[in-house]
XYZ file of C-alpha atoms in Angstrom:
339
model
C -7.728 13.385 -14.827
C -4.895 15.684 -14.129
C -1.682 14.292 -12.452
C -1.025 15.872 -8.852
C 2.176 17.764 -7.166
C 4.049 16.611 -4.059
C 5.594 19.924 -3.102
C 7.873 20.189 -6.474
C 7.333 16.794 -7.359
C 5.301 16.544 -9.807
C 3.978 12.823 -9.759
C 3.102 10.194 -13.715
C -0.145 9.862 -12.438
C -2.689 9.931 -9.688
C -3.114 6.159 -8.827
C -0.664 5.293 -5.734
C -0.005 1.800 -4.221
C -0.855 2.128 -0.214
C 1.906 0.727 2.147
C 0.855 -2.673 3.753
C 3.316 -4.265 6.284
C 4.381 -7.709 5.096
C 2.936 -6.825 1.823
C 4.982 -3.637 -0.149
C 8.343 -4.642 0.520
C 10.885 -4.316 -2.665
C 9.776 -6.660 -4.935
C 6.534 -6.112 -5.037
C 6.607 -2.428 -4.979
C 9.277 -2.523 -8.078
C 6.548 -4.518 -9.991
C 3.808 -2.149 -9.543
C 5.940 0.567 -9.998
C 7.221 -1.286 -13.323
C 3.513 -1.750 -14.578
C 2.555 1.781 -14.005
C 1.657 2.470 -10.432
C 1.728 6.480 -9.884
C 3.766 5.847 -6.849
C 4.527 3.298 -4.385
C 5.191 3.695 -0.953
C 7.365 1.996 1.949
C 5.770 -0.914 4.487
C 5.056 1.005 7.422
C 9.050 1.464 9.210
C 8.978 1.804 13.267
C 11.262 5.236 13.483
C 12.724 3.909 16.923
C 14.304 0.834 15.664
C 15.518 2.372 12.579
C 17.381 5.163 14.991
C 18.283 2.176 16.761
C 20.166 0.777 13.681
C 17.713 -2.804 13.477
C 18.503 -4.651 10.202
C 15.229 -5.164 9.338
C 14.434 -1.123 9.599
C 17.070 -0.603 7.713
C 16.285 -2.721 5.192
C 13.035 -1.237 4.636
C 14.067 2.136 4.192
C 16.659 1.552 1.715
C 16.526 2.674 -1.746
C 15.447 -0.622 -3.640
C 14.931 0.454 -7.390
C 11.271 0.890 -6.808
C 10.670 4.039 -8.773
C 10.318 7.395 -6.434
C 11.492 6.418 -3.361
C 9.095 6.999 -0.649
C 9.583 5.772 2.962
C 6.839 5.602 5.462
C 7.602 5.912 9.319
C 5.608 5.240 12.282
C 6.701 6.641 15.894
C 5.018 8.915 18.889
C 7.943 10.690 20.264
C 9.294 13.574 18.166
C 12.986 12.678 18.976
C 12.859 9.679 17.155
C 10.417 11.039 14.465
C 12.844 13.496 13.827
C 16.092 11.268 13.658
C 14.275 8.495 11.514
C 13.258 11.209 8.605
C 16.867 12.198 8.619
C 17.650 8.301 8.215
C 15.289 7.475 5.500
C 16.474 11.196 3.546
C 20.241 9.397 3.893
C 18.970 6.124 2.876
C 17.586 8.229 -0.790
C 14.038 8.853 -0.048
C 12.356 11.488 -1.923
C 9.914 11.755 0.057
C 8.745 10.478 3.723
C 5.503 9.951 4.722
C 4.000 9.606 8.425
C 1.537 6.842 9.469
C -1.561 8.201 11.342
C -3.718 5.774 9.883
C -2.548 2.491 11.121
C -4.914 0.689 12.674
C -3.429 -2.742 14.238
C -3.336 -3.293 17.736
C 0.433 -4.112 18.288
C 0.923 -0.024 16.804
C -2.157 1.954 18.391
C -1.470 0.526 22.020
C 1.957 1.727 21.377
C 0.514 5.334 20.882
C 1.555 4.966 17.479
C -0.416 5.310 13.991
C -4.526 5.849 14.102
C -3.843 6.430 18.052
C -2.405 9.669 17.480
C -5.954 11.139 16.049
C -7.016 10.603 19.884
C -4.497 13.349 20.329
C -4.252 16.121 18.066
C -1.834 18.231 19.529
C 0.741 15.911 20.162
C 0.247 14.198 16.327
C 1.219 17.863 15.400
C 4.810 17.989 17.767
C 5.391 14.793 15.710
C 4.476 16.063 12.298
C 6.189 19.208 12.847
C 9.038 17.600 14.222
C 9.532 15.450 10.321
C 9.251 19.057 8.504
C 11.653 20.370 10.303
C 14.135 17.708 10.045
C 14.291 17.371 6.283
C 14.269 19.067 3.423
C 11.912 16.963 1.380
C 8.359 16.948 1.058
C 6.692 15.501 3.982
C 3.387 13.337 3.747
C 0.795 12.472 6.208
C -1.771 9.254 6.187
C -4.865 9.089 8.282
C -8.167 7.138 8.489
C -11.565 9.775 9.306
C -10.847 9.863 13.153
C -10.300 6.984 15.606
C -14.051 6.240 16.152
C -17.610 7.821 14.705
C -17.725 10.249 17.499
C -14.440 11.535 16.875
C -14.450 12.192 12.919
C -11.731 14.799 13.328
C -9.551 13.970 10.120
C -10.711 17.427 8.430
C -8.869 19.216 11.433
C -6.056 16.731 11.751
C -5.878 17.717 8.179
C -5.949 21.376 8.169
C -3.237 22.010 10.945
C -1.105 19.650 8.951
C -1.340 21.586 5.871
C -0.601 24.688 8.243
C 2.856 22.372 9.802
C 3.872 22.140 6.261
C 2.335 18.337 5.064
C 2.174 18.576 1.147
C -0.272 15.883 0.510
C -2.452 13.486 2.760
C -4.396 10.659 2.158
C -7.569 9.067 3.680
C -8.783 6.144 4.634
C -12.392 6.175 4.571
C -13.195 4.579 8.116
C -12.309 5.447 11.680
C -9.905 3.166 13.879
C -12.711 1.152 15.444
C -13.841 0.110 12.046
C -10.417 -1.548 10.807
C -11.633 -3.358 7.947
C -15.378 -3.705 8.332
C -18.225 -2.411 6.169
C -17.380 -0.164 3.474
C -14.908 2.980 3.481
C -17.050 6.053 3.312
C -15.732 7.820 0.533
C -18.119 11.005 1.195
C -16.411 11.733 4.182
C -13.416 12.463 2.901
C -14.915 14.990 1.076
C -14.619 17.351 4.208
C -10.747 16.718 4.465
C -10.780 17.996 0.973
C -12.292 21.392 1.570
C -10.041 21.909 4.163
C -7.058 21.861 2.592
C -5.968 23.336 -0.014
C -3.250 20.675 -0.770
C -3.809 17.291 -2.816
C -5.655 14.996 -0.946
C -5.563 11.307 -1.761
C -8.789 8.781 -1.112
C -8.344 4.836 0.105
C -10.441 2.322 0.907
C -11.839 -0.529 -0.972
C -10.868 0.717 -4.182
C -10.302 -2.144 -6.572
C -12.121 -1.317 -9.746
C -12.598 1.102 -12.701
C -16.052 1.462 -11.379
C -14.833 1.696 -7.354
C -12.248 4.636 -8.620
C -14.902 6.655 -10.426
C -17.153 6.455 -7.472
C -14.081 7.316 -5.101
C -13.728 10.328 -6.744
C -16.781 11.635 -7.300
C -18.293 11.176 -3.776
C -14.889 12.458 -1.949
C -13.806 14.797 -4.382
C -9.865 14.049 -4.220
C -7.030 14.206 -6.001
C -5.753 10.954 -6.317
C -6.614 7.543 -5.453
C -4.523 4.568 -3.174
C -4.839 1.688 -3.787
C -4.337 -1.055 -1.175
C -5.977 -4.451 -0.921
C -7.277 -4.411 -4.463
C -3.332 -4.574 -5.886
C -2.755 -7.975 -3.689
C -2.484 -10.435 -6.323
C -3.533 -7.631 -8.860
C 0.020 -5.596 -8.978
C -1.150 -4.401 -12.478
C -4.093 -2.664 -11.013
C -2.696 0.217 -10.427
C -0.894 1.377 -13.507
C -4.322 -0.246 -15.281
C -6.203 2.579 -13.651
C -3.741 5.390 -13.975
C -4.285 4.472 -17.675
C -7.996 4.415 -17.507
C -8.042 7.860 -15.326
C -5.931 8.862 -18.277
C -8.031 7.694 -21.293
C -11.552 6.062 -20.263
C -10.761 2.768 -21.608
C -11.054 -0.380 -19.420
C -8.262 -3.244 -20.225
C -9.140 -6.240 -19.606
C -6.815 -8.132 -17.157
C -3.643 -10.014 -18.481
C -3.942 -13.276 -19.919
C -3.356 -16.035 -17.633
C -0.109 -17.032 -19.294
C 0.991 -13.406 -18.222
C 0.117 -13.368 -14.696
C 2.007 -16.411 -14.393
C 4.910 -14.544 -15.847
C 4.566 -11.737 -13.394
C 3.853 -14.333 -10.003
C 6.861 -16.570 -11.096
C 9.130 -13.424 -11.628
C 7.643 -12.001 -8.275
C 8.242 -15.206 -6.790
C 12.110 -15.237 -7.550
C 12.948 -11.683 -6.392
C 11.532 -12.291 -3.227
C 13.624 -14.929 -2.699
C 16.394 -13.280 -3.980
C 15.640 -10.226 -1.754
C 14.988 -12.549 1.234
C 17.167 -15.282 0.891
C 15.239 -18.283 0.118
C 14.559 -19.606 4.159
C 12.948 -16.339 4.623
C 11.733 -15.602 0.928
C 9.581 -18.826 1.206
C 7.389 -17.589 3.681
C 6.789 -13.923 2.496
C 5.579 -15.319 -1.122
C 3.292 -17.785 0.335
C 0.713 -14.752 0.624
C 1.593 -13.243 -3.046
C 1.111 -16.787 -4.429
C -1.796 -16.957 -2.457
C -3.225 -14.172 -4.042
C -1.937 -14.551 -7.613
C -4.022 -18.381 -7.603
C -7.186 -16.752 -5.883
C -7.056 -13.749 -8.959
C -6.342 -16.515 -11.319
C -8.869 -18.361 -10.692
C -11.674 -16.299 -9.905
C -10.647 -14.768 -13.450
C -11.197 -17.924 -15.239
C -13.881 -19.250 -13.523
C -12.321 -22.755 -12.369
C -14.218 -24.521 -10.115
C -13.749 -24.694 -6.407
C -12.582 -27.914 -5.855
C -9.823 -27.129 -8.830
C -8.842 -24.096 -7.545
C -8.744 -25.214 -3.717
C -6.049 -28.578 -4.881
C -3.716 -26.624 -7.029
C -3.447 -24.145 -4.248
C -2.504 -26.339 -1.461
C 0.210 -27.919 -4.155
C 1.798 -24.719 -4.288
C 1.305 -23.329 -1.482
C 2.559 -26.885 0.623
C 5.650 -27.020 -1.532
C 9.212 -25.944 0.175
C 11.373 -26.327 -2.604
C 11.389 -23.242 -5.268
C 11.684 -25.175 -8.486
C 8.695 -27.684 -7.300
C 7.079 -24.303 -6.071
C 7.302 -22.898 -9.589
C 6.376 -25.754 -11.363
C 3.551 -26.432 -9.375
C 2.272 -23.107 -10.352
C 2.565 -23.482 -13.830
C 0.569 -26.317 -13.951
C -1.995 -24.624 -11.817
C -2.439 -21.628 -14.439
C -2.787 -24.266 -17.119
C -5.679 -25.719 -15.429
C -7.274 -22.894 -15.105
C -6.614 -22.003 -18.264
C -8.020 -24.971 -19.652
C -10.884 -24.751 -16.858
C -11.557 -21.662 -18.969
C -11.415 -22.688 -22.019
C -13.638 -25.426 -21.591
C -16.279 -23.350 -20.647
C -16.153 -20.939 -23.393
C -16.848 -23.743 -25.559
């Protein structure tokens, strides 16, 4: 599969890591990055309170190491739009990408994210107000419309491309969906032939098999991965490889995911400072023991003790211990069924 263009930036490979608030901060975007993710993108950054100069805005849009730096911004009024892209292209981003695709509560009743597909014209004042403002390439996210009598994502789409959007990617359900059934990967298809820029395709994408599918029925580009890189952050750069060369790797060993949670675990805390860092890794380490486990096959009852060890621990060398000891269960759990 060929590797795809943002404006003049000509990206490794087609496999991107999705932005997810509480999720893609630093550390875990320099990981996937680091194990071969095509490119990894910002949490989601209100543009208001990063004009207004709020630490935690800030922090999000600064440069953290992370491979191209891409910072995503969320607003409704073009002012702030505007004055946020101009932040994130001081802060070293090489590229800034606008959320129309968002679809939590606390951000579509604040006119914000999917909400803007309710209103076409005024998404375009706000993506034409980003173009103008920088001199990067500007990149637009979107689900298929904000319910299934409003699929207007090949439109929203098409006047982007005219606004000057390089790229956009898809979510394959409307708003009202958020996370239920399946995306619908054929849909996106449309958004495709009406553009003539790459177009990207997310949704329930966490296989070799998922990927292929993806593609075929939608006929992107590219593929984003989201969910399926939460407690997976080799997914990504697994798949750009497979896209690459058709072979499937298996995943790591269990002594190397434990590697890659443990080092995870400490630059979070480092990031974070360790009152804070403690609660953000709860979820990763959440996710790393699910994978883990499910991997090797340990029973229920094993998995379900070792995680409530780790995850009830408040101390980070009794935290990383604990987890340890947890991977060599289940590593032995494994191995005692192979025999």
């Amino acid at each position: 599969m060929q590797t795809i263009s943002v404006g003049h930036i000509l990206l490794p490979n087609p496999v991107l890591l999705a932005p997810m608030s509480g999720v893609t901060d630093a550390p875990f975007r320099r990981m996937a990055a680091s194990l071969g993710a095509g490119l990894v993108i910002s949490e989601m950054t209100a543009c208001a309170a990063l004009a207004e100069g709020k630490r935690i805005a800030l922090r999000r849009v600064e440069d953290q190491r992370a491979g191209l730096h891409v910072v995503q911004l969320a607003g409704c009024e073009t002012r702030w739009m505007a004055e946020g892209a101009r932040i994130a292209v001081d802060a070293g981003a090489a590229i800034v990408d606008i959320n129309m695709g968002c679809p939590a509560k606390h951000v579509t009743n604040g006119a914000s994210g999917s909400a803007l597909m309710r209103d076409l014209d005024h998404a375009l004042t706000l993506i034409e107000a980003v173009v103008q403002a920088v001199r990067i390439p500007v990149t637009l996210k979107m689900r298929l419309g904000w319910d299934d009598f409003s699929r207007n994502a090949p439109e929203l789409a098409r006047r982007a491309e005219q606004a000057g959007i390089k790229l956009v990617t898809v979510h394959g359900r409307t708003r009202c969906q958020f996370y239920k059934g399946r995306a619908d990967w054929a849909a996106v298809r449309a958004v495709k032939a009406a553009v003539s820029i790459p177009v990207v395709v997310n949704g329930d994408i966490g296989s070799f098999d998922d990927a292929d599918a993806a593609l075929a029925a939608s006929g992107a580009d590219a593929v984003m991965i989201g969910r399926g890189a939460q407690g997976r952050p080799w997914f990504p750069g697994q798949l750009a490889r497979y896209l690459a060369t058709g072979r499937r790797e298996a995943s790591p060993r269990l002594s190397e995911q434990l590697a890659l949670s443990s080092a995870l675990y400490r630059e979070i805390l480092e990031h974070y400072g360790v009152a804070v860092g403690l609660r953000h890794a709860r979820k990763h380490l959440s996710w790393a023991l699910d994978t883990a486990a499910a991997i090797a096959g340990a029973p229920a009852h094993l998995a379900k003790m070792h995680r409530g060890g780790v995850l009830t621990a408040t101390d980070p060398p009794t935290v990383l211990r604990r987890l340890a000891d947890a991977f060599g269960a289940f590593d032995a759990s494994a191995t005692s069924l192979a025999a």
